[in-house]
mmCIF file of C-alpha atoms and ligand atoms in Angstrom:
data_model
loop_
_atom_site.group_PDB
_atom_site.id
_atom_site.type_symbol
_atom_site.label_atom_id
_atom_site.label_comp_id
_atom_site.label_asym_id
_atom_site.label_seq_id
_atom_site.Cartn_x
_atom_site.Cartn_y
_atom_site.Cartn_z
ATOM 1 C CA UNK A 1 -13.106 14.811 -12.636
ATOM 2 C CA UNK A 2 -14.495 11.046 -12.857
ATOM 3 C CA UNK A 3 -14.223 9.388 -9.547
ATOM 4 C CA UNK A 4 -15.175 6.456 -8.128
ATOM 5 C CA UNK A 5 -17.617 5.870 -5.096
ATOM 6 C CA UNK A 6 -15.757 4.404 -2.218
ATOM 7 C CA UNK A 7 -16.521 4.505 1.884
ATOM 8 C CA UNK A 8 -14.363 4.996 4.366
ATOM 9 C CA UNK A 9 -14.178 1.148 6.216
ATOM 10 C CA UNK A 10 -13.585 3.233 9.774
ATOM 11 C CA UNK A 11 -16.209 5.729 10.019
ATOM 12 C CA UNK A 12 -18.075 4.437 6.670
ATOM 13 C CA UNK A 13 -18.515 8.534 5.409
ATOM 14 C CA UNK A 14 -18.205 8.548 1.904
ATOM 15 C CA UNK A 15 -14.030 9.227 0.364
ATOM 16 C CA UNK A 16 -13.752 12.458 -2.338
ATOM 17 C CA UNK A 17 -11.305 12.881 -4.562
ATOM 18 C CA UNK A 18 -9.516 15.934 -3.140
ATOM 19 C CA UNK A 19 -6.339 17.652 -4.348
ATOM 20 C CA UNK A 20 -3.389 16.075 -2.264
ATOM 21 C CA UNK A 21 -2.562 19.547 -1.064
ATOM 22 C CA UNK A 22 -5.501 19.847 1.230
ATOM 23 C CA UNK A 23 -4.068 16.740 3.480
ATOM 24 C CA UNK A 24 0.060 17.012 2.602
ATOM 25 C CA UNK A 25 -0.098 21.111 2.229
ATOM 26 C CA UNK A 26 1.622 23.047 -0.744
ATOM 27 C CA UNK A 27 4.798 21.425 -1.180
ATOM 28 C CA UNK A 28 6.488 19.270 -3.489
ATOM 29 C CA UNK A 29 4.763 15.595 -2.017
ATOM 30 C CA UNK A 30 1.268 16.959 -3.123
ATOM 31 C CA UNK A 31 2.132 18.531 -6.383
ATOM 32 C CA UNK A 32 -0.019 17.320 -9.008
ATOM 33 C CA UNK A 33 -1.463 14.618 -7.520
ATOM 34 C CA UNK A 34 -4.869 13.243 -5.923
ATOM 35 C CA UNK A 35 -5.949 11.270 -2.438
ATOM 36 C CA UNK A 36 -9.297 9.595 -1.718
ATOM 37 C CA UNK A 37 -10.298 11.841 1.227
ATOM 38 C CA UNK A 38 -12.765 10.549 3.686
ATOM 39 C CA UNK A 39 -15.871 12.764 3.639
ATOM 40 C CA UNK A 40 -15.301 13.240 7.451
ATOM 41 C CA UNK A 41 -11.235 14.479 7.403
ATOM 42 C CA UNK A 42 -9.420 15.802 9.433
ATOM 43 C CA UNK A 43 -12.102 14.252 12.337
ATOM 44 C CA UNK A 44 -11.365 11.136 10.727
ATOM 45 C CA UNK A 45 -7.929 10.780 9.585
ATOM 46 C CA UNK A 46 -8.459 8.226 6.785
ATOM 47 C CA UNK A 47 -7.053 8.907 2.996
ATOM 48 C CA UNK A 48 -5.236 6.709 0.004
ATOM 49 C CA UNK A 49 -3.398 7.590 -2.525
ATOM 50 C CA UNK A 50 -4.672 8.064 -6.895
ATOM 51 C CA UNK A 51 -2.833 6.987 -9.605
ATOM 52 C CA UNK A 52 -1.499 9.681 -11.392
ATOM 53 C CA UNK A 53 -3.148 9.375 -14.703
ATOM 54 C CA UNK A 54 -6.380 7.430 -14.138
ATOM 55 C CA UNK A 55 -7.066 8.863 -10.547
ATOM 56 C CA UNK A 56 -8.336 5.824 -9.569
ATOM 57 C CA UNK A 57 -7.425 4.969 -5.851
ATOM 58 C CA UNK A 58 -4.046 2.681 -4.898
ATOM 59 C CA UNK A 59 -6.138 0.633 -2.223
ATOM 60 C CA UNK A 60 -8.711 1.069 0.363
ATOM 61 C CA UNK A 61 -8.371 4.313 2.784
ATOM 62 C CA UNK A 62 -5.910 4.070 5.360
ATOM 63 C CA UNK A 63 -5.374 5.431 9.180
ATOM 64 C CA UNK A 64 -2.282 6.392 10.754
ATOM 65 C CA UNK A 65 -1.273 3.613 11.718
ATOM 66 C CA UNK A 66 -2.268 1.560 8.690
ATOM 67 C CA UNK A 67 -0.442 3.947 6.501
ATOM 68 C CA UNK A 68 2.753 3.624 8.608
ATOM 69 C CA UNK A 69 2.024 0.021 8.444
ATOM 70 C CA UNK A 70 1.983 -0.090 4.709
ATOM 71 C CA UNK A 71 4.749 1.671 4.140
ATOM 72 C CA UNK A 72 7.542 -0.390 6.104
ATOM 73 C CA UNK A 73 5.758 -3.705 3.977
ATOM 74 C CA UNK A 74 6.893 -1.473 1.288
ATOM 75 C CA UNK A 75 10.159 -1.056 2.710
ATOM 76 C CA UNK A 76 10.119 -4.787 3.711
ATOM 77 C CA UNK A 77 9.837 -6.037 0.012
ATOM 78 C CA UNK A 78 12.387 -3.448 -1.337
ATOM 79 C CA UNK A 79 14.715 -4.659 1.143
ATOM 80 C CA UNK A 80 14.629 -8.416 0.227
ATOM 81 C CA UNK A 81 14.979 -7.534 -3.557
ATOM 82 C CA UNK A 82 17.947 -5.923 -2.484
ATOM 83 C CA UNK A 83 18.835 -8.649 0.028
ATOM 84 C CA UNK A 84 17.998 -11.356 -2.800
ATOM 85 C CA UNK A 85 19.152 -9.547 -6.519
ATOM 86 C CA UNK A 86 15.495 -9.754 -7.041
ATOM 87 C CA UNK A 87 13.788 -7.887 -9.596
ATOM 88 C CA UNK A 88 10.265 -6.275 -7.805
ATOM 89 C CA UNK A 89 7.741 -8.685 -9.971
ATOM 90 C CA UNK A 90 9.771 -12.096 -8.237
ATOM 91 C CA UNK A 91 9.271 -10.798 -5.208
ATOM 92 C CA UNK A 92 5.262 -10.305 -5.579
ATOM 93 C CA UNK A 93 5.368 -13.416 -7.664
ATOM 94 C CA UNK A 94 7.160 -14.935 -4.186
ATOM 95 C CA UNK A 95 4.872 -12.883 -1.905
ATOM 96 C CA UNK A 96 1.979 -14.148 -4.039
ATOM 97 C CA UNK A 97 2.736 -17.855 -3.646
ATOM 98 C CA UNK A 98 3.417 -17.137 0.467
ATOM 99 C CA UNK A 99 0.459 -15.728 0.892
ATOM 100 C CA UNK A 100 -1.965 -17.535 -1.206
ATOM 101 C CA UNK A 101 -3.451 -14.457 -3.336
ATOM 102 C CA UNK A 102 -3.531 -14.004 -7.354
ATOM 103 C CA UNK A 103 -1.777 -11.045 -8.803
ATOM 104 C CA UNK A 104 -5.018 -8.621 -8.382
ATOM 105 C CA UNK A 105 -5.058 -9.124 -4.810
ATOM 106 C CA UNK A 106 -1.549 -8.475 -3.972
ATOM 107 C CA UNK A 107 -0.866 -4.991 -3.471
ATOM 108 C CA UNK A 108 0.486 -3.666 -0.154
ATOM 109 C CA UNK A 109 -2.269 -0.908 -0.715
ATOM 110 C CA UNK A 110 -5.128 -3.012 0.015
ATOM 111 C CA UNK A 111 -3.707 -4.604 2.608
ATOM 112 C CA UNK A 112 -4.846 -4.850 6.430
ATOM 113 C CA UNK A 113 -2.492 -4.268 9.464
ATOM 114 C CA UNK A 114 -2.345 -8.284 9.988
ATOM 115 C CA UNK A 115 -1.237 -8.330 6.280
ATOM 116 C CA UNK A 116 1.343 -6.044 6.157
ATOM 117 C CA UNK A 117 2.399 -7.238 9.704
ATOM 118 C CA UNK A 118 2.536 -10.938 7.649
ATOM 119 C CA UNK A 119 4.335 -9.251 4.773
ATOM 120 C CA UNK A 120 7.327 -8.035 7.009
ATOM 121 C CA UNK A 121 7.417 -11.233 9.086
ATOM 122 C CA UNK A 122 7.753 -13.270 6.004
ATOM 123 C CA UNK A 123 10.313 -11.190 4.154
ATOM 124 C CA UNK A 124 12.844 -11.178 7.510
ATOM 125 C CA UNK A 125 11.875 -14.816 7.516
ATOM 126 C CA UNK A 126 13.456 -14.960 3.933
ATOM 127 C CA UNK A 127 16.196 -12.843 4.241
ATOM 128 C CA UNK A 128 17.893 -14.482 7.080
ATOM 129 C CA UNK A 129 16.964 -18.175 5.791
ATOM 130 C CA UNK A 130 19.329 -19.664 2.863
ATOM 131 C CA UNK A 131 19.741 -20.902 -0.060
ATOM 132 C CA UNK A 132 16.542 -18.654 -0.930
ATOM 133 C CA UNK A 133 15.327 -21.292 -3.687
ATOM 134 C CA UNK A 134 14.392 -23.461 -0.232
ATOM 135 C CA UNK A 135 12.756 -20.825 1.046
ATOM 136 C CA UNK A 136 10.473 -20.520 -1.735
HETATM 137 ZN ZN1 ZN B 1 -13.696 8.052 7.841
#
């Protein structure tokens, strides 16, 4: 399987393409699909996600703590399209703007704790502040 060369940015070991099952187990999360791996796992606890098709990886490898991290900037954004009536591409075009980035650089999975940590603060900062079109 073609991967691509990436390091780990804690421990700087090289990442493998690995089966998801040897991190998640055999269950239904890790069925069919593929995690960057650093070369140094379980001693250092750093993976990221594939994309299903092209197996190439969804950001840079994560921690514990960065994962968690990630995951409620996910939950973040999905809450103010909610919050808002947004549709998912507003919000990153919003997020983009608030931030400063272009489209390739937005993605929760290559971003830092600070990042994420700015991505939550600035979505509760929108969904309590009205009319949103101010906000913007
Ligand atoms: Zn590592």
């Amino acid at each position: 399987m073609k991967q691509v060369k990436i390091k780990c940015p804690y421990c700087h070991a090289r990442a493998t393409l690995r089966p998801a099952n040897v991190v998640y187990g055999q269950n239904k999360r890790s069925q069919g699909k593929y995690l960057y791996v650093c070369d140094r796992w379980p001693a250092c606890d750093a993976y990221v996600s594939a994309h299903n098709h092209t197996h190439l990886p969804m950001g840079t490898l994560a921690n514990g703590d960065l994962r968690h991290k990630r995951i409620l900037a996910h939950y973040a954004l999905q809450h103010l399209c909610e919050n808002r009536h947004m549709e998912k591409r507003e919000v990153y075009i919003w997020l983009q703007s608030k931030l400063g980035l272009n489209s390739k650089q937005t993605h929760i999975g290559q971003f830092s704790n600070w990042m994420c940590d700015e991505v939550i603060r600035l979505c509760k900062q929108a969904s309590a502040s009205f009319p949103f079109d101010q906000a913007v």
